[in-house]
Short mmCIF file of C-alpha atoms in Angstrom, two decimals:
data_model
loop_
_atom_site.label_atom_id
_atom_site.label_comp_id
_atom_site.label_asym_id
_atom_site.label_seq_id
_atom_site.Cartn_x
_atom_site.Cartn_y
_atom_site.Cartn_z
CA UNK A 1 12.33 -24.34 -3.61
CA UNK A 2 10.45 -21.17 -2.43
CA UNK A 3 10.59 -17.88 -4.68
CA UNK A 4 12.12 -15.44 -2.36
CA UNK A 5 9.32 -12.89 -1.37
CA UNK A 6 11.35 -10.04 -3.27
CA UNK A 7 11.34 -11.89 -6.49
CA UNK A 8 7.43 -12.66 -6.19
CA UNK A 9 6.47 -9.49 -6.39
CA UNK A 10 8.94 -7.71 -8.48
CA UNK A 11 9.29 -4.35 -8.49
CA UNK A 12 6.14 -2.69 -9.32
CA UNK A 13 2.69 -3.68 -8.13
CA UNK A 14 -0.94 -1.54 -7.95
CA UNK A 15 -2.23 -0.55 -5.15
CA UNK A 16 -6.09 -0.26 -5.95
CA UNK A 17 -9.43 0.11 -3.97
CA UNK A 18 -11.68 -0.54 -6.66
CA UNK A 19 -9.88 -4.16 -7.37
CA UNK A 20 -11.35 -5.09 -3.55
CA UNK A 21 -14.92 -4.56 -5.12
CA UNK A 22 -17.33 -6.81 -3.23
CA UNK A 23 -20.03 -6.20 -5.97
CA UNK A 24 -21.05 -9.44 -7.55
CA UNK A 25 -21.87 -7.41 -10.45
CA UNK A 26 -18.48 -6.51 -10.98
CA UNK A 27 -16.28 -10.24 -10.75
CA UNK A 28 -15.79 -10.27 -14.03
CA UNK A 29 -14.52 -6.49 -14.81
CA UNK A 30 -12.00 -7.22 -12.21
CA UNK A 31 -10.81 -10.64 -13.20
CA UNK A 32 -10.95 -9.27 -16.25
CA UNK A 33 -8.30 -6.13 -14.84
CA UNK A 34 -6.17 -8.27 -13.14
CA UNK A 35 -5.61 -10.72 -15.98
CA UNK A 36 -4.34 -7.60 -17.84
CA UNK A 37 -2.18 -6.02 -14.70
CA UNK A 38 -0.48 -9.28 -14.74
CA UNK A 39 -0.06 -9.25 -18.87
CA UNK A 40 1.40 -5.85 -18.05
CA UNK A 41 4.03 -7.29 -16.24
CA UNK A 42 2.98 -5.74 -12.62
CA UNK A 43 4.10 -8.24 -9.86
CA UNK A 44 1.28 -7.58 -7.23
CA UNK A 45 -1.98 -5.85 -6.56
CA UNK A 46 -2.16 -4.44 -3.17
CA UNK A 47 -6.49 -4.60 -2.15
CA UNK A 48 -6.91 -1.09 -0.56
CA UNK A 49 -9.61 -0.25 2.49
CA UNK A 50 -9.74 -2.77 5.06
CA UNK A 51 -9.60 -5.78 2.31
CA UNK A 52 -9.59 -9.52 3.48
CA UNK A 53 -8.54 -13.19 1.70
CA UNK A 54 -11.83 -13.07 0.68
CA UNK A 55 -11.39 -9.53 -1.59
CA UNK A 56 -8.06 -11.27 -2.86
CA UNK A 57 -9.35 -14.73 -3.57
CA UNK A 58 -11.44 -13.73 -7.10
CA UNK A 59 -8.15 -12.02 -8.51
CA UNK A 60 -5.87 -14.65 -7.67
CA UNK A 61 -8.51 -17.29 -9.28
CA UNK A 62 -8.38 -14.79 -12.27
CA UNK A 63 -4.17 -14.74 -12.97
CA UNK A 64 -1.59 -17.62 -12.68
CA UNK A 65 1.05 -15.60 -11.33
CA UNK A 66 0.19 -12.19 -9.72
CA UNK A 67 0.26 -11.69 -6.37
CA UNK A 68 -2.37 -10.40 -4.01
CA UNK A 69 -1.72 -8.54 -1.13
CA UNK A 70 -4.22 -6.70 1.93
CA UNK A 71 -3.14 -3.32 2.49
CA UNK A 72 -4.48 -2.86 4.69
CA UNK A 73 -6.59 -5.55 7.35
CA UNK A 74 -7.94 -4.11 9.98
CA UNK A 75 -6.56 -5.73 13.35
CA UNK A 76 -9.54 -4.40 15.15
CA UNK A 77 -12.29 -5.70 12.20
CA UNK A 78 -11.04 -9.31 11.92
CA UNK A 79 -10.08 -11.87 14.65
CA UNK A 80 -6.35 -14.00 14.46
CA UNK A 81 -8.21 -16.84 14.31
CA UNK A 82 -11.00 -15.92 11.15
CA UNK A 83 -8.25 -14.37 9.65
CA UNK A 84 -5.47 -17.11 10.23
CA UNK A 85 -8.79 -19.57 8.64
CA UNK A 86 -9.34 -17.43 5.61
CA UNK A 87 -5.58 -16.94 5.05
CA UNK A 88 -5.26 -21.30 5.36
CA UNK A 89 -7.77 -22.09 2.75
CA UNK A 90 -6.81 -19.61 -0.08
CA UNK A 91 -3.03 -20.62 0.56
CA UNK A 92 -4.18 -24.65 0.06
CA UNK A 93 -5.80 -23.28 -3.10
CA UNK A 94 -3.48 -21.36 -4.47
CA UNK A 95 -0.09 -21.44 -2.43
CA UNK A 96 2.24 -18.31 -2.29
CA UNK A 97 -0.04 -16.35 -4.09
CA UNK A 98 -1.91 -14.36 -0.95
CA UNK A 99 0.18 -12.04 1.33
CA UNK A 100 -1.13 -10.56 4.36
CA UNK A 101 -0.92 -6.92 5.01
CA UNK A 102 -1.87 -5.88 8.74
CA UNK A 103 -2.61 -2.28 10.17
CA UNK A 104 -3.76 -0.75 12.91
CA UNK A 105 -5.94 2.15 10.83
CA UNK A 106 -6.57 4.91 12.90
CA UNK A 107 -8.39 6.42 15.71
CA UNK A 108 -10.69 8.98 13.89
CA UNK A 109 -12.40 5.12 12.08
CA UNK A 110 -12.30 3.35 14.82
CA UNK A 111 -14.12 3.06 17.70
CA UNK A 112 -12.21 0.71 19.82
CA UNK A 113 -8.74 2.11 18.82
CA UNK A 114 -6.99 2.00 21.99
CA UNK A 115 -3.06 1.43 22.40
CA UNK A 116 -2.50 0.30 18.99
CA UNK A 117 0.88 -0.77 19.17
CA UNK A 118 0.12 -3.68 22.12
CA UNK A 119 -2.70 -4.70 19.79
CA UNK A 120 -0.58 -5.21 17.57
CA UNK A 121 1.88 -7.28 19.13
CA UNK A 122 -1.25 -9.19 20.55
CA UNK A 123 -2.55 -9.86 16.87
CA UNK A 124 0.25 -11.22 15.54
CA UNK A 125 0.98 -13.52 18.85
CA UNK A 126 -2.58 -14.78 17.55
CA UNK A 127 -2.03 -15.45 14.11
CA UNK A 128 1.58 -17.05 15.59
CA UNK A 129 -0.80 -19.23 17.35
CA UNK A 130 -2.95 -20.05 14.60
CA UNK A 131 -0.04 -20.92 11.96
CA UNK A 132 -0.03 -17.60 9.33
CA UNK A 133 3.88 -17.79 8.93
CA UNK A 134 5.58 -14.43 9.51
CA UNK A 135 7.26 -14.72 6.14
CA UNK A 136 3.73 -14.04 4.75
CA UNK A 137 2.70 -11.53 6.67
CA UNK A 138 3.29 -7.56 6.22
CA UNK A 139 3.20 -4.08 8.21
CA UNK A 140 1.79 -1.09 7.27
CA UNK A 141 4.39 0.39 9.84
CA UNK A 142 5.33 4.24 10.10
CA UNK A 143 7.04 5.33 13.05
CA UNK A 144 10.02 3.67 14.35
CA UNK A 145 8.08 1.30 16.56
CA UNK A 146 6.17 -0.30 14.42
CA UNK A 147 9.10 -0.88 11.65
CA UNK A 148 11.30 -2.89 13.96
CA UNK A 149 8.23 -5.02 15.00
CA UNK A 150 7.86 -5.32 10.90
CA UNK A 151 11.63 -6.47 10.84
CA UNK A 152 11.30 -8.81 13.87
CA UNK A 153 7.79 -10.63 13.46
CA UNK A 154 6.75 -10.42 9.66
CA UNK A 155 8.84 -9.98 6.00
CA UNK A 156 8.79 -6.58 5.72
CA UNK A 157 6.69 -3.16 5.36
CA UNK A 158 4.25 -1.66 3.08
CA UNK A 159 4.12 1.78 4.43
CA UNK A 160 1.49 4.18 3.00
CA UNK A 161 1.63 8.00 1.96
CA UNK A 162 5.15 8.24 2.02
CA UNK A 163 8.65 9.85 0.79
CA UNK A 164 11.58 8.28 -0.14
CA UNK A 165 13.41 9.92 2.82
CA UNK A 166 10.64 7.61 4.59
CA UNK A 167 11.80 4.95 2.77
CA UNK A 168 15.63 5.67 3.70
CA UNK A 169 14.41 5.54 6.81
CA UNK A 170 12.83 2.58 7.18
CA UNK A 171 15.18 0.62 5.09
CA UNK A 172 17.58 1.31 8.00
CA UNK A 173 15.80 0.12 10.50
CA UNK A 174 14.76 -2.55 8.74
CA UNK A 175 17.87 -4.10 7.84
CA UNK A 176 18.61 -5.56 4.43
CA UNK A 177 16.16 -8.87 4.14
CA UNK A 178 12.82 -7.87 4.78
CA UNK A 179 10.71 -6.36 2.10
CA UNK A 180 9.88 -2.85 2.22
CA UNK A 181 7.00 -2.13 -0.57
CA UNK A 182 6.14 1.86 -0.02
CA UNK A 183 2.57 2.75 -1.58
CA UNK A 184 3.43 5.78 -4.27
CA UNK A 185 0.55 8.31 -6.26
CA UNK A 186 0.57 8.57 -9.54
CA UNK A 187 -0.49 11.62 -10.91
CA UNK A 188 -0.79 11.41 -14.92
CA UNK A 189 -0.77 14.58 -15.73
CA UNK A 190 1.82 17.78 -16.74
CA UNK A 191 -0.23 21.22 -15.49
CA UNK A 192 1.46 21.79 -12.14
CA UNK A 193 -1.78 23.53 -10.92
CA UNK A 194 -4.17 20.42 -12.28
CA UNK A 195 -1.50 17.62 -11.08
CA UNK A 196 -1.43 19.22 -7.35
CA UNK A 197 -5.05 20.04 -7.04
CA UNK A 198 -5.65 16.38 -7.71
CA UNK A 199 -3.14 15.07 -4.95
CA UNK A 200 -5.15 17.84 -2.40
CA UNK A 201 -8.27 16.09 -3.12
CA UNK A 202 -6.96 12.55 -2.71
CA UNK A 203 -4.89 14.02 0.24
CA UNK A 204 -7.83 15.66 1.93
CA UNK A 205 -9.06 12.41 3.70
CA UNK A 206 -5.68 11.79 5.06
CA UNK A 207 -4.53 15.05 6.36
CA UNK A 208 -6.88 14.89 9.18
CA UNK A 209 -5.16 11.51 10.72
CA UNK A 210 -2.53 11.95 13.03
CA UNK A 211 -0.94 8.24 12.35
CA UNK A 212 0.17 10.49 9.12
CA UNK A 213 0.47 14.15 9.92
CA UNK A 214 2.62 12.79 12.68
CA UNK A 215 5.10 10.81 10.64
CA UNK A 216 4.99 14.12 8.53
CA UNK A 217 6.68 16.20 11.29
CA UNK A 218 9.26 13.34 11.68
CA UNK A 219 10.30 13.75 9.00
CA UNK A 220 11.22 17.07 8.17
CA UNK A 221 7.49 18.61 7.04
CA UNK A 222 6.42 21.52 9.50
CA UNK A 223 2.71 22.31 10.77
CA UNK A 224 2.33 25.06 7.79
CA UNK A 225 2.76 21.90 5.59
CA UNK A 226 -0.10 20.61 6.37
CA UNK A 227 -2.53 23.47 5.90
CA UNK A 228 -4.42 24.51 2.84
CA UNK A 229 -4.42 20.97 1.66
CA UNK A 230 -1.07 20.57 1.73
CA UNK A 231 1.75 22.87 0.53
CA UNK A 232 3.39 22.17 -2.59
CA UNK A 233 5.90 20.70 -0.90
CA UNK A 234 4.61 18.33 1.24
CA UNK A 235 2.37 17.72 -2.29
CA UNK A 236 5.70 17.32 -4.14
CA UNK A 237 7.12 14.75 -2.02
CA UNK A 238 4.23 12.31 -1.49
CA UNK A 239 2.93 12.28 -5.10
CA UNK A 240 4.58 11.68 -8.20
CA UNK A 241 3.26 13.89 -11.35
CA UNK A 242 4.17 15.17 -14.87
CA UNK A 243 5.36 13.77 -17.53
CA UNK A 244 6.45 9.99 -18.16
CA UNK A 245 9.67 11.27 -17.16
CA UNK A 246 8.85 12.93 -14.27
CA UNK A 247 7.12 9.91 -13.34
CA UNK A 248 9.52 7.45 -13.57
CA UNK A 249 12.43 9.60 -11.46
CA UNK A 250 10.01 10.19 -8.74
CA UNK A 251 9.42 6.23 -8.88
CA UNK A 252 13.07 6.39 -9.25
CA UNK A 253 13.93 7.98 -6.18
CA UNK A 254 12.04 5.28 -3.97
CA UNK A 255 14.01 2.59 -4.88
CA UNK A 256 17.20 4.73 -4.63
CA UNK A 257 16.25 5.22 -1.22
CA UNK A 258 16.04 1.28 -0.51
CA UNK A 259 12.41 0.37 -1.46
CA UNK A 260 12.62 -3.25 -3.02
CA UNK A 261 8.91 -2.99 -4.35
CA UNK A 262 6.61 0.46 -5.06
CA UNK A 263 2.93 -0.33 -4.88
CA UNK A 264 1.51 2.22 -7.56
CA UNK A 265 -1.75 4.26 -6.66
CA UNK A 266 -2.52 6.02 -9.98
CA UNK A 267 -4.77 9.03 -9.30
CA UNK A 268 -7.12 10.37 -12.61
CA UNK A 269 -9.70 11.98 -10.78
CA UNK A 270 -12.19 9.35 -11.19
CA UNK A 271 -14.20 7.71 -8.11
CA UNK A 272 -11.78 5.79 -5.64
CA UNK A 273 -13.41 2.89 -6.62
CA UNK A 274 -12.82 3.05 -10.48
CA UNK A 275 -10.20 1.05 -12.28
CA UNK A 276 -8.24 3.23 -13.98
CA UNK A 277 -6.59 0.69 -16.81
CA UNK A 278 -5.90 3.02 -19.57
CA UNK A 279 -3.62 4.57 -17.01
CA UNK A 280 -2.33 1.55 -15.89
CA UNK A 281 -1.34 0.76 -19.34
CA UNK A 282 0.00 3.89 -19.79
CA UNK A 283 2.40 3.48 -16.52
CA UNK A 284 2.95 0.01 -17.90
CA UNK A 285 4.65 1.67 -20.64
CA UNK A 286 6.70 3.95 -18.86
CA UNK A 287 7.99 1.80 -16.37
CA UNK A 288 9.25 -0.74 -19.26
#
């Protein structure tokens, strides 16, 4: 019998860009990470940037368990068909292991972004065609759109830069049975002014994308919110920071709200690329 999705993933994953590393130099530092993410008892690790099978593949090889999920690939960078391919052979390999997350990114990165939500609905009537099940597949859906196409033709959600009124949200729309997996950052540490200023510098690429600001404003935030790098409010809501107990009532709060999974983004102030496993640990611990 089939694990239900819900129960493959459990309820915390990482969400990571530096685990998508497509350095040869590095396979083995990130086998070697995911073995340990695994040991640590996370369910998932969700590949950030526009990541592929082919990111996923050398962690899956790595663990017996964990699952590997895109979040997010690019409809506009990869074909149904190449990706429906890739998405065939590492299932034969290693079945139920790969889930695959779909986006449509966002006009400001690419250059044939044009009516997103059509393309869309045009991807997945590709990958329909060429047999990636919809039970498999996942949204990065925002607005209220994009969630019911996330209800109707895949299992679920995995918004990014959220709240957990976002969450509430969505889980309405959605319904009860699909998963909804919200991306969460993790700031480790207990200075207020320290904690925020790293969320404003992680938050500084996004701020300028109107797939974001926009689902912002819908949801309570006003235009002053996002000035300045962000207001400590806006700041407040998207990031969770402090102490371990902080940490784990903001994490809290998600699943209150009617997240089944939180994909956890842990922020140190290192590169975006770095693996930061001593925090990982550390959130290990608190979420035990």
């Amino acid at each position: 019998m089939t694990t239900p999705l819900k129960e493959t993933v459990g309820r915390y994953g990482i969400w990571s860009v530096g685990l998508r590393s497509e350095d040869p130099d590095r396979r083995g530092e990130l086998a070697e990470a995911a073995a340990e993410l695994e040991e640590l008892g996370y369910g998932a690790v969700w590949l950030g940037g526009n990541s592929s099978a082919a990111n996923a593949a050398p962690l899956i090889e790595a663990t017996s368990t964990l699952t590997v999920g895109t979040s997010i690939q690019s409809i506009w960078q990869h074909e149904p068909d190449a990706a429906a391919a890739a998405f065939a052979e590492l299932e034969s390999a290693h079945p139920g292991r790969f889930l695959l997350g779909l986006g449509v990114s966002h006009a400001k990165r690419v250059e044939q972004y044009a009516r997103p939500y059509s393309a869309l609905v045009g991807h997945l009537d590709g990958l329909d065609t060429a047999g990636v099940p919809a039970e498999r597949r996942l949204l990065a859906a925002l607005g209220p759109k994009s969630l019911r196409l996330a209800r109707d033709r895949a299992a679920g959600s995995i918004p990014y830069l959220v709240t957990p009124e976002h969450t509430a949200h969505a889980r309405e729309i959605l319904g009860e049975a699909p998963l909804l997996a919200p991306e969460l950052g993790v700031v480790p540490a207990t200075d207020p002014v320290r904690a925020r200023a790293l969320a404003r510098e992680f938050l500084e690429i996004y701020l300028p994308l109107p797939n974001y600001t926009n689902n912002f404003l819908r949801h309570g935030f006003t235009e002053d919110d996002l000035l300045d790098g962000g207001s400590d409010r806006l700041v407040d809501a998207l990031f969770a920071w402090g102490d371990d107990q902080a940490i784990r009532t903001k994490i809290d709060a998600f699943f209150e709200a009617g997240a089944d999974h939180v994909a956890l983004q842990v922020l140190t102030g290192e590169p975006r690329d770095a693996l930061p496993r001593k925090a990982w640990r550390n959130l290990a611990s608190t979420l035990a």
